[in-house]
Coordinates of C-alpha atoms in Angstrom, one line a residue:
X2 CA 11.0 -28.7 2.9
X3 CA 9.3 -28.5 6.4
X4 CA 5.3 -29.1 6.0
X5 CA 3.7 -26.0 7.2
X6 CA 1.5 -26.4 10.8
X7 CA -1.9 -25.5 10.0
X8 CA -2.6 -22.3 11.9
X9 CA -6.3 -23.6 12.6
X10 CA -5.8 -26.4 14.2
X11 CA -3.3 -25.0 17.2
X12 CA -4.8 -25.0 20.5
X13 CA -4.3 -21.6 20.1
X14 CA -6.7 -20.9 17.2
X15 CA -9.4 -22.4 19.0
X16 CA -8.8 -20.2 22.0
X17 CA -8.7 -16.6 20.2
X18 CA -11.9 -17.9 18.4
X19 CA -13.6 -18.2 22.2
X20 CA -12.5 -14.8 23.4
X21 CA -13.8 -13.4 19.5
X22 CA -16.9 -14.1 20.6
X23 CA -16.3 -13.2 24.1
X24 CA -15.1 -9.7 23.0
X25 CA -17.8 -9.0 20.6
X26 CA -20.6 -9.7 23.1
X27 CA -21.5 -5.8 23.6
X28 CA -20.9 -2.4 22.2
X29 CA -18.3 0.4 23.5
X30 CA -15.6 -2.2 24.8
X31 CA -12.4 -0.4 24.5
X32 CA -14.6 2.3 26.4
X33 CA -15.4 0.4 29.1
X34 CA -11.2 -1.3 29.0
X35 CA -9.7 1.8 29.7
X36 CA -12.1 2.7 32.4
X37 CA -11.3 -0.8 34.0
X38 CA -7.2 -0.4 33.5
X39 CA -6.3 3.4 34.0
X40 CA -2.8 1.8 32.9
X41 CA -4.1 0.2 29.7
X42 CA -2.4 3.2 27.9
X43 CA 1.1 2.6 29.6
X44 CA 0.6 -1.3 29.0
X45 CA 0.2 -1.4 25.4
X46 CA 2.7 1.4 24.6
X47 CA 6.0 0.5 23.6
X48 CA 9.3 2.5 22.1
X49 CA 11.3 0.5 19.3
X50 CA 14.1 3.0 18.6
X51 CA 13.2 6.2 17.9
X52 CA 9.4 5.0 17.3
X53 CA 7.0 5.2 20.3
X54 CA 4.3 2.7 19.3
X55 CA 1.2 2.9 21.2
X56 CA -1.6 -0.5 20.4
X57 CA -3.8 0.4 23.8
X58 CA -6.6 1.5 21.3
X59 CA -6.7 -2.3 20.0
X60 CA -9.5 -5.1 20.0
X61 CA -6.7 -6.3 22.8
X62 CA -7.4 -7.9 26.4
X63 CA -4.2 -9.6 28.2
X64 CA -6.3 -13.2 27.6
X65 CA -5.9 -12.1 23.6
X66 CA -2.4 -11.0 23.7
X67 CA -1.8 -14.5 25.8
X68 CA -3.4 -16.4 23.2
X69 CA -2.1 -14.2 20.1
X70 CA 1.3 -15.2 21.5
X71 CA 1.0 -18.3 22.4
X72 CA -0.3 -18.6 18.8
X73 CA 2.9 -17.5 17.3
X74 CA 4.8 -20.0 19.6
X75 CA 2.7 -23.1 18.5
X76 CA 3.4 -21.8 14.9
X77 CA 7.2 -21.4 15.7
X78 CA 7.0 -17.9 14.2
X79 CA 10.4 -17.1 15.7
X80 CA 12.5 -20.1 15.1
X81 CA 11.5 -19.4 11.1
X82 CA 12.7 -15.5 11.8
X83 CA 15.9 -16.7 12.8
X84 CA 16.5 -18.7 9.7
X85 CA 15.6 -16.3 8.1
X86 CA 18.3 -14.1 9.7
X87 CA 20.8 -17.4 9.7
X88 CA 20.5 -17.0 5.3
X89 CA 18.2 -20.9 5.3
X90 CA 16.5 -20.7 2.3
X91 CA 13.5 -20.2 3.3
X92 CA 11.9 -18.5 -0.2
X93 CA 11.4 -22.1 -1.1
X94 CA 9.9 -22.1 -4.2
X95 CA 12.6 -19.8 -5.5
X96 CA 15.6 -21.9 -3.4
X97 CA 16.7 -18.6 -2.1
X98 CA 17.7 -17.5 0.9
X99 CA 16.0 -14.0 2.4
X100 CA 18.9 -11.5 3.8
X101 CA 17.4 -7.8 3.4
X102 CA 18.1 -7.5 7.2
X103 CA 22.1 -8.3 5.9
X104 CA 21.8 -4.7 3.6
X105 CA 21.8 -3.0 6.9
X106 CA 24.1 -5.1 9.1
X107 CA 27.0 -3.4 10.3
X108 CA 30.2 -3.8 8.6
X109 CA 31.7 -5.3 11.2
X110 CA 29.3 -8.5 11.3
X111 CA 30.2 -11.1 9.7
X112 CA 27.3 -14.2 8.3
X113 CA 28.4 -16.9 5.8
X114 CA 25.9 -17.8 3.3
X115 CA 26.2 -20.4 0.8
X116 CA 29.9 -20.0 0.5
X117 CA 29.8 -16.0 0.5
X118 CA 30.1 -13.7 3.2
X119 CA 26.8 -11.1 2.5
X120 CA 28.0 -8.3 5.1
X121 CA 31.1 -8.2 3.4
X122 CA 29.5 -8.3 -0.7
X123 CA 26.8 -5.7 1.0
X124 CA 29.9 -3.1 1.6
X125 CA 31.8 -3.0 -0.7
X126 CA 29.1 -2.1 -3.1
X127 CA 27.7 0.5 -0.4
X128 CA 31.3 1.6 -1.1
X129 CA 31.2 2.0 -4.9
X130 CA 28.0 3.7 -4.6
X131 CA 28.7 6.4 -1.8
X132 CA 31.8 7.0 -4.4
X133 CA 29.4 7.5 -6.8
X134 CA 27.1 10.0 -5.2
X135 CA 30.2 12.0 -3.7
X136 CA 31.2 12.7 -7.6
X137 CA 28.0 13.3 -8.4
X138 CA 27.3 15.7 -5.7
X139 CA 30.3 17.6 -5.5
X140 CA 30.4 18.0 -9.2
X141 CA 33.1 16.3 -10.4
X142 CA 30.6 13.6 -12.2
X143 CA 30.1 15.7 -15.7
X144 CA 27.7 15.1 -18.7
X145 CA 29.3 15.1 -22.0
X146 CA 29.4 18.6 -22.1
X147 CA 31.5 19.2 -18.9
X148 CA 28.2 20.1 -17.2
X149 CA 27.8 18.8 -13.6
X150 CA 24.5 17.3 -12.9
X151 CA 21.3 18.5 -11.6
X152 CA 18.5 16.1 -12.1
X153 CA 18.8 12.5 -11.4
X154 CA 16.3 10.2 -13.2
X155 CA 15.9 6.4 -11.6
X156 CA 14.2 4.0 -14.5
X157 CA 12.7 1.1 -12.5
X158 CA 9.5 -0.5 -11.7
X159 CA 7.9 -2.1 -8.8
X160 CA 10.6 -2.7 -6.4
X161 CA 12.9 -1.0 -8.4
X162 CA 10.3 2.8 -8.0
X163 CA 8.4 2.2 -5.4
X164 CA 10.7 2.4 -2.6
X165 CA 12.5 5.1 -4.5
X166 CA 10.0 7.2 -4.9
X167 CA 8.4 6.8 -1.6
X168 CA 11.9 6.9 0.6
X169 CA 13.2 10.1 -2.0
X170 CA 9.7 12.2 -1.0
X171 CA 10.1 11.4 2.4
X172 CA 13.3 12.8 3.1
X173 CA 13.3 16.0 0.5
X174 CA 14.6 18.2 3.4
X175 CA 17.5 16.3 3.5
X176 CA 18.4 16.4 -0.3
X177 CA 21.0 18.6 -1.8
X178 CA 19.9 21.7 -3.1
X179 CA 20.3 22.2 -6.9
X180 CA 19.6 18.7 -7.2
X181 CA 16.5 16.9 -7.9
X182 CA 15.2 13.1 -8.9
X183 CA 12.6 12.1 -10.5
X184 CA 11.2 8.6 -11.2
X185 CA 10.2 6.8 -14.4
X186 CA 8.1 3.6 -13.9
X187 CA 5.1 2.9 -15.9
X188 CA 5.4 1.9 -19.9
X189 CA 2.2 4.5 -20.3
X190 CA 4.4 7.0 -22.9
X191 CA 3.4 9.9 -20.8
X192 CA 5.4 9.1 -18.1
X193 CA 8.7 9.6 -20.0
X194 CA 7.5 12.8 -21.8
X195 CA 6.1 14.5 -18.8
X196 CA 9.1 13.5 -16.6
X197 CA 11.2 14.6 -19.0
X198 CA 9.8 17.7 -20.6
X199 CA 11.8 20.5 -18.7
X200 CA 14.9 18.8 -17.8
X201 CA 18.3 19.8 -19.6
X202 CA 20.4 16.4 -21.0
X203 CA 23.3 18.2 -20.4
X204 CA 22.7 18.1 -16.7
X205 CA 20.7 14.9 -16.6
X206 CA 21.7 11.5 -15.4
X207 CA 20.0 8.2 -15.4
X208 CA 19.8 5.2 -13.4
X209 CA 18.7 1.9 -14.7
X210 CA 17.3 -0.6 -12.1
X211 CA 16.4 -3.6 -13.3
X212 CA 18.6 -6.7 -11.8
X213 CA 18.5 -8.9 -15.0
X214 CA 18.8 -5.4 -17.7
X215 CA 15.3 -7.7 -19.0
X216 CA 12.5 -6.1 -17.3
X217 CA 10.3 -5.1 -20.1
X218 CA 8.6 -2.2 -18.9
X219 CA 12.0 -0.6 -17.5
X220 CA 14.1 -1.4 -20.9
X221 CA 11.3 0.1 -23.0
X222 CA 11.7 3.0 -20.4
X223 CA 15.4 3.3 -20.7
X224 CA 15.5 3.3 -24.5
X225 CA 13.3 6.6 -24.9
X226 CA 14.8 7.9 -22.1
X227 CA 18.7 7.6 -23.8
X228 CA 16.5 8.3 -27.2
X229 CA 15.4 11.8 -25.5
X230 CA 19.1 12.3 -24.2
X231 CA 20.7 11.9 -27.5
X232 CA 18.0 13.5 -29.6
X233 CA 18.3 16.8 -27.0
X234 CA 21.8 16.6 -27.3
X235 CA 22.3 16.7 -30.5
X236 CA 19.7 19.3 -31.9
X237 CA 21.7 21.6 -28.7
X238 CA 24.8 20.8 -31.1
X239 CA 26.1 19.4 -28.1
X240 CA 27.5 16.1 -30.4
X241 CA 27.4 15.1 -33.8
X242 CA 28.1 11.4 -34.2
X243 CA 27.7 7.8 -33.6
X244 CA 31.2 8.1 -31.4
X245 CA 30.3 11.2 -29.5
X246 CA 26.9 9.4 -28.7
X247 CA 28.0 6.7 -27.0
X248 CA 30.4 8.8 -25.1
X249 CA 27.7 10.5 -24.1
X250 CA 25.5 7.1 -22.5
X251 CA 28.7 6.4 -20.8
X252 CA 28.2 9.7 -19.1
X253 CA 24.8 9.9 -18.5
X254 CA 23.2 6.8 -17.7
X255 CA 24.4 4.4 -14.7
X256 CA 22.8 0.9 -14.1
X257 CA 21.9 -1.5 -11.0
X258 CA 21.9 -4.7 -12.3
X259 CA 23.9 -7.7 -12.1
X260 CA 23.9 -8.7 -16.0
X261 CA 27.3 -6.8 -17.1
X262 CA 27.1 -7.9 -20.2
X263 CA 23.5 -6.3 -21.3
X264 CA 24.9 -3.1 -19.4
X265 CA 27.5 -2.8 -21.8
X266 CA 25.4 -3.7 -24.7
X267 CA 23.4 -0.7 -24.0
X268 CA 26.3 1.6 -24.0
X269 CA 27.1 2.1 -20.0
X270 CA 30.4 0.7 -18.8
X271 CA 30.4 -2.1 -16.8
X272 CA 32.5 -0.2 -14.2
X273 CA 29.3 2.2 -13.2
X274 CA 27.2 -0.6 -12.8
X275 CA 26.0 -1.2 -9.1
X276 CA 24.8 -5.2 -8.0
X277 CA 22.6 -7.0 -5.9
X278 CA 21.6 -10.3 -5.1
X279 CA 19.0 -13.0 -5.5
X280 CA 18.7 -13.2 -1.9
X281 CA 17.1 -9.0 -2.0
X282 CA 13.5 -9.3 -3.4
X283 CA 12.7 -6.1 -5.2
X284 CA 9.8 -5.0 -2.9
X285 CA 12.8 -5.1 0.4
X286 CA 15.6 -3.6 -1.6
X287 CA 15.4 0.0 -1.2
X288 CA 18.5 -0.5 1.7
X289 CA 20.3 -2.2 -1.5
X290 CA 22.4 -0.6 -4.7
X291 CA 18.1 0.1 -5.8
X292 CA 18.5 3.0 -3.0
X293 CA 21.4 5.0 -5.2
X294 CA 19.1 7.9 -6.5
X295 CA 18.5 8.7 -2.9
X296 CA 22.0 7.9 -1.5
X297 CA 23.0 10.7 -4.2
X298 CA 19.8 12.7 -3.3
X299 CA 20.8 12.9 0.1
X300 CA 24.1 11.8 0.4
X301 CA 25.9 8.7 2.1
X302 CA 26.0 9.8 5.7
X303 CA 22.3 10.4 5.6
X304 CA 21.8 7.3 3.6
X305 CA 23.8 5.8 6.4
X306 CA 21.8 6.7 8.7
X307 CA 18.8 5.5 6.9
X308 CA 20.4 2.2 6.7
X309 CA 21.1 2.1 11.0
X310 CA 17.2 2.7 11.5
X311 CA 16.3 -0.5 9.8
X312 CA 19.4 -2.6 11.9
X313 CA 17.7 -1.2 15.0
X314 CA 14.4 -2.2 14.4
X315 CA 15.8 -5.3 13.1
X316 CA 17.8 -5.8 16.3
X317 CA 14.9 -4.8 18.4
X318 CA 12.8 -8.4 16.1
X319 CA 15.5 -10.3 17.2
X320 CA 15.8 -10.4 20.5
X321 CA 13.2 -8.6 22.1
X322 CA 10.7 -10.7 24.3
X323 CA 7.9 -11.8 22.4
X324 CA 5.8 -10.0 24.9
X325 CA 7.3 -6.6 24.2
X326 CA 8.2 -7.3 20.6
X327 CA 6.7 -4.7 18.8
X328 CA 6.6 -5.9 15.3
X329 CA 5.8 -9.6 16.2
X330 CA 2.4 -8.1 18.1
X331 CA 1.5 -5.6 15.4
X332 CA 1.8 -8.7 12.7
X333 CA -0.5 -11.7 15.3
X334 CA -2.9 -8.1 15.4
X335 CA -3.3 -8.4 11.7
X336 CA -4.1 -12.0 12.0
X337 CA -6.6 -11.5 14.7
X338 CA -8.1 -9.1 12.4
X339 CA -7.5 -10.6 9.5
X340 CA -9.0 -13.8 10.0
X341 CA -11.1 -13.5 13.5
X342 CA -12.7 -9.8 13.0
X343 CA -12.9 -10.7 8.7
X344 CA -11.1 -7.5 8.2
X345 CA -10.4 -7.0 4.2
X346 CA -8.5 -4.0 4.5
X347 CA -5.9 -1.9 6.5
X348 CA -5.6 1.7 6.6
X349 CA -2.3 3.0 7.2
X350 CA -2.8 7.0 7.9
X351 CA 0.6 9.1 7.9
X352 CA -0.2 12.4 9.5
X353 CA 3.0 13.7 7.3
X354 CA 2.9 14.9 4.2
X355 CA 6.2 13.4 3.5
X356 CA 5.2 10.3 3.9
X357 CA 2.4 10.7 1.2
X358 CA 3.9 7.8 -0.5
X359 CA 4.4 5.5 2.4
X360 CA 1.0 3.8 1.8
X361 CA 1.6 2.6 -1.7
X362 CA 5.2 1.4 -0.7
X363 CA 3.0 -0.7 1.9
X364 CA 0.5 -1.8 -0.9
X365 CA 3.2 -3.7 -2.8
X366 CA 5.4 -4.6 0.7
X367 CA 2.3 -6.4 2.0
X368 CA -0.2 -7.3 -0.7
X369 CA 2.9 -8.8 -3.3
X370 CA 4.5 -10.7 -0.2
X371 CA 1.1 -12.2 1.4
X372 CA -1.3 -12.3 -1.6
X373 CA -0.9 -16.3 -2.0
X374 CA -3.7 -18.9 -1.9
X375 CA -1.0 -22.2 -1.4
X376 CA 1.4 -22.5 1.2
X377 CA 4.9 -22.9 1.1
X378 CA 4.8 -26.4 0.0
X379 CA 1.7 -26.1 -2.0
X380 CA -0.7 -27.0 -0.4
X381 CA -4.0 -24.9 0.0
X382 CA -4.1 -22.1 2.5
X383 CA -6.4 -23.0 5.8
X384 CA -7.3 -19.5 6.3
X385 CA -7.9 -16.5 4.2
X386 CA -4.6 -14.6 3.9
X387 CA -3.3 -11.2 3.4
X388 CA -5.1 -7.5 4.1
X389 CA -5.6 -4.9 1.2
X390 CA -3.7 -2.0 2.2
X391 CA -4.5 1.7 1.5
X392 CA -4.0 5.1 2.7
X393 CA -3.5 9.1 2.5
X394 CA -2.3 11.6 4.4
X395 CA -3.9 13.7 7.4
X396 CA -6.1 15.3 7.3
X397 CA -6.8 15.2 3.2
X398 CA -8.3 11.2 4.4
X399 CA -10.5 12.7 6.9
X400 CA -12.7 14.8 4.5
X401 CA -12.4 11.4 1.6
X402 CA -13.2 8.1 3.0
X403 CA -12.5 8.5 7.1
X404 CA -16.4 8.1 6.8
X405 CA -16.3 5.1 6.0
X406 CA -13.8 3.7 8.8
X407 CA -16.0 5.2 11.5
X408 CA -19.4 4.1 10.8
X409 CA -19.0 1.3 7.9
X410 CA -20.1 -1.5 8.5
X411 CA -16.8 -3.4 8.2
X412 CA -13.9 -3.3 10.8
X413 CA -10.8 -1.5 9.4
X414 CA -7.8 -1.4 11.6
X415 CA -6.3 1.7 10.9
X416 CA -2.7 2.8 11.8
X417 CA -1.7 6.4 12.0
X418 CA 1.9 7.7 12.4
X419 CA 3.0 11.1 12.5
X420 CA 6.2 13.3 14.2
X421 CA 6.5 15.7 16.8
X422 CA 8.7 18.4 14.9
X423 CA 7.7 18.7 11.4
X424 CA 10.0 20.1 8.7
X425 CA 8.6 23.4 8.0
X426 CA 7.2 24.9 11.6
X427 CA 4.5 27.7 10.6
X428 CA 2.0 29.7 12.3
X429 CA -1.1 30.9 11.7
X430 CA -1.0 34.4 13.7
X431 CA -0.7 32.6 17.3
X432 CA -1.8 29.3 16.3
X433 CA 1.0 26.7 15.7
X434 CA -0.3 24.8 12.3
X435 CA 1.4 21.7 13.1
X436 CA -0.2 21.3 16.7
X437 CA -3.4 21.7 15.2
X438 CA -2.7 19.2 12.5
X439 CA -1.8 17.0 15.0
X440 CA -4.8 17.4 17.1
X441 CA -6.7 16.0 14.3
X442 CA -4.6 13.0 14.7
X443 CA -5.1 12.4 18.1
X444 CA -8.8 13.2 17.7
X445 CA -9.7 10.8 15.2
X446 CA -8.2 7.4 17.3
X447 CA -9.9 8.6 20.4
X448 CA -13.2 9.0 17.7
X449 CA -12.8 5.9 16.5
X450 CA -12.0 4.1 19.7
X451 CA -14.9 5.3 21.7
X452 CA -17.5 6.8 19.9
X453 CA -20.7 8.3 20.9
X454 CA -23.6 7.2 22.1
X455 CA -26.8 8.1 21.2
X456 CA -27.7 9.6 25.0
X457 CA -24.6 11.6 24.4
X458 CA -26.2 12.5 21.0
X459 CA -29.1 13.4 22.5
X460 CA -27.3 15.6 25.2
X461 CA -26.3 17.6 22.2
X462 CA -30.1 18.9 21.8
X463 CA -30.2 16.4 18.2
X464 CA -33.1 15.9 16.8
X465 CA -34.7 12.5 17.8
X466 CA -34.4 11.2 13.7
X467 CA -31.1 12.2 12.9
X468 CA -29.7 10.5 16.4
X469 CA -29.1 7.3 14.9
X470 CA -27.1 8.6 12.0
X471 CA -25.1 10.5 14.7
X472 CA -24.1 8.0 16.6
X473 CA -20.6 6.2 16.8
X474 CA -20.0 2.4 17.7
X475 CA -16.5 3.1 18.7
X476 CA -14.4 0.1 19.1
X477 CA -12.8 0.8 15.4
X478 CA -9.2 -0.4 16.4
X479 CA -6.2 1.8 15.3
X480 CA -2.2 1.8 16.3
X481 CA -0.8 5.1 17.3
X482 CA 2.4 5.3 15.8
X483 CA 4.9 9.0 16.7
X484 CA 8.1 10.0 16.1
X485 CA 10.7 12.9 17.0
X486 CA 10.8 13.9 13.5
X487 CA 10.8 12.0 10.1
X488 CA 14.8 12.0 9.7
X489 CA 16.6 9.2 7.3
X490 CA 17.0 6.8 10.5
X491 CA 13.4 7.2 11.3
X492 CA 12.1 6.3 7.8
X493 CA 14.2 3.0 8.2
X494 CA 12.8 2.1 11.4
X495 CA 9.0 2.5 10.1
X496 CA 10.3 0.9 6.8
X497 CA 11.7 -2.2 8.6
X498 CA 8.7 -2.4 11.1
X499 CA 6.5 -3.5 8.7
X500 CA 9.1 -5.8 7.0
X501 CA 8.9 -7.9 10.1
X502 CA 5.4 -7.5 10.8
X503 CA 4.7 -8.7 6.9
X504 CA 6.9 -11.6 8.0
X505 CA 5.0 -12.6 11.0
X506 CA 1.4 -12.6 9.0
X507 CA 3.2 -14.4 6.5
X508 CA 4.9 -17.4 8.8
X509 CA 1.1 -17.5 10.8
X510 CA -0.6 -18.2 7.3
X511 CA 2.2 -21.1 6.1
X512 CA 3.7 -18.7 3.3
X513 CA 6.4 -17.7 1.7
X514 CA 5.9 -14.4 1.5
X515 CA 9.1 -13.0 -0.6
X516 CA 8.1 -15.5 -4.1
X517 CA 5.7 -13.5 -6.1
X518 CA 4.6 -15.8 -9.0
X519 CA 1.8 -14.1 -9.5
X520 CA 2.5 -11.0 -11.6
X521 CA 4.0 -13.5 -14.2
X522 CA 0.9 -14.3 -16.4
X523 CA -0.1 -11.4 -17.3
X524 CA 3.2 -9.9 -18.4
X525 CA 3.5 -13.3 -20.5
X526 CA 0.3 -12.7 -22.0
X527 CA 0.6 -9.1 -22.4
X528 CA 3.9 -10.5 -25.0
X529 CA 1.8 -13.3 -26.5
X530 CA -1.1 -10.2 -27.4
X531 CA 1.1 -7.3 -28.6
X532 CA 1.4 -8.8 -32.1
X533 CA -2.5 -8.6 -32.4
X534 CA -2.6 -5.2 -30.9
X535 CA 0.0 -4.2 -33.2
X536 CA -2.3 -5.2 -36.4
X537 CA -1.4 -9.3 -36.9
X538 CA -4.8 -10.4 -37.4
X539 CA -3.7 -14.7 -36.6
X540 CA -2.5 -13.6 -33.5
X541 CA -6.2 -11.6 -33.3
X542 CA -7.7 -15.0 -34.2
X543 CA -5.6 -16.8 -31.0
X544 CA -7.4 -14.6 -28.2
X545 CA -10.4 -15.2 -26.6
X546 CA -13.9 -13.4 -27.7
X547 CA -13.7 -10.4 -25.2
X548 CA -10.0 -9.6 -25.3
X549 CA -9.9 -10.0 -29.0
X550 CA -13.3 -7.7 -29.4
X551 CA -11.3 -5.0 -27.0
X552 CA -8.1 -5.2 -29.1
X553 CA -10.2 -5.0 -32.0
X554 CA -12.2 -1.5 -31.0
X555 CA -8.5 -0.3 -30.1
X556 CA -7.3 -0.5 -33.3
X557 CA -10.2 0.9 -35.2
X558 CA -9.7 4.0 -33.2
X559 CA -6.0 4.5 -32.6
X560 CA -4.8 6.8 -34.9

């Protein structure tokens, strides 16, 4: 195992510390930088496939850019990137390759890792998914009563839910008419009850997404959905006995899993199980078989476009020169803000309603990847790591939390995302509503960057007593990301962009961004506490006083 370099010991880190002190020596620095360089926007704007990325409103100078790139060189970020692409086991705590980029490589590529060709394996599964999707979409796949499928329920959690539901919501204009997807993840029984309440079991297909087919929440929900479906079919007179029930499960359930024995035990025909591999982390898996529900909804052609978007950004990240490598640059900027500006959070603000689940998706991608306190060799980290990712679509956020971003006491870097062409062009009289919407997008980044001085406030005739409250300091960093439209390809590009940003940060911090041991302890304790919750007094006595008190209160109040 290669010992990670301590970023704080590099010459570039010291350079950046000095540059930060100089940058913060006065107000309205971004105003002065733009005034001094009429070409600043042009020099710091880059095109990555269909994405148009403006970094010019970041707290950035050429010196800072060069020092950040030197930090990446001294931390050997590109060497680690190349090792990832080649299939080296950079996930050291689980001794696994990290090959989500292989999920979208063209069929003609070859890659040999651990005695396998993962590209060939991926396309074998994709062909199977596409054939299945075509059957469902055409009506050839029918339920037990001979009716075609109208609703697909995806049962999963974590990466088996957040990616598919985000992508489905983002690409709703591409979903086949008459077909709907719903997503069940929470073990709260309300989730199953609400998502199935108005559905017809005869026209419902269920996809259970669990690699090992042992995930507690997913299998519990799967059994609940199976009971709902069978009870509904019995009530409708569609089935009457155990044999018919077995047939119904086979025709209404498929799996995304490699545990074929457990899949068959559940009642699913193993032929209808779509596999994926240990080198695919859950939060990186939406473009694997985990995206089967999406492939059914938007069709194989659009799913291929989705994969092509990922691959376009993969190629950019692998081949672009460092000074024009956007994922590298954006990842380094996040390190700059986290470690030198004490930024604790990062806002993602999509000015596209269809991207309303994108910030939640990024929470798992970034926080599960980089929320670590030890490096990949087990030693303690030497810097702060990770940020809290959060956000809401504009303009909703403007009327909720933008106050904090504009005038709060902490630096909150923000990514603004917008498309030029809306899915639903609308006019309010003579006003193009999308143009009104994007006027807010453009205005917010300008306001955050350049602010408003006390003299400018006074010039508007403002009462002196409230001038301080109406001053905007500016120098609030933002990145603007635009695309022609929110297509499957563009969505793939956006996801891959943030995957590689996350990778860069982890590489600088020396952490394993591809394990997630932090989710395990609570799950194990839940299994130990469950008997106490159900009434086992001996199990209750084994709990700490606070937990025992809470469980006791629950038991007293549960009807």
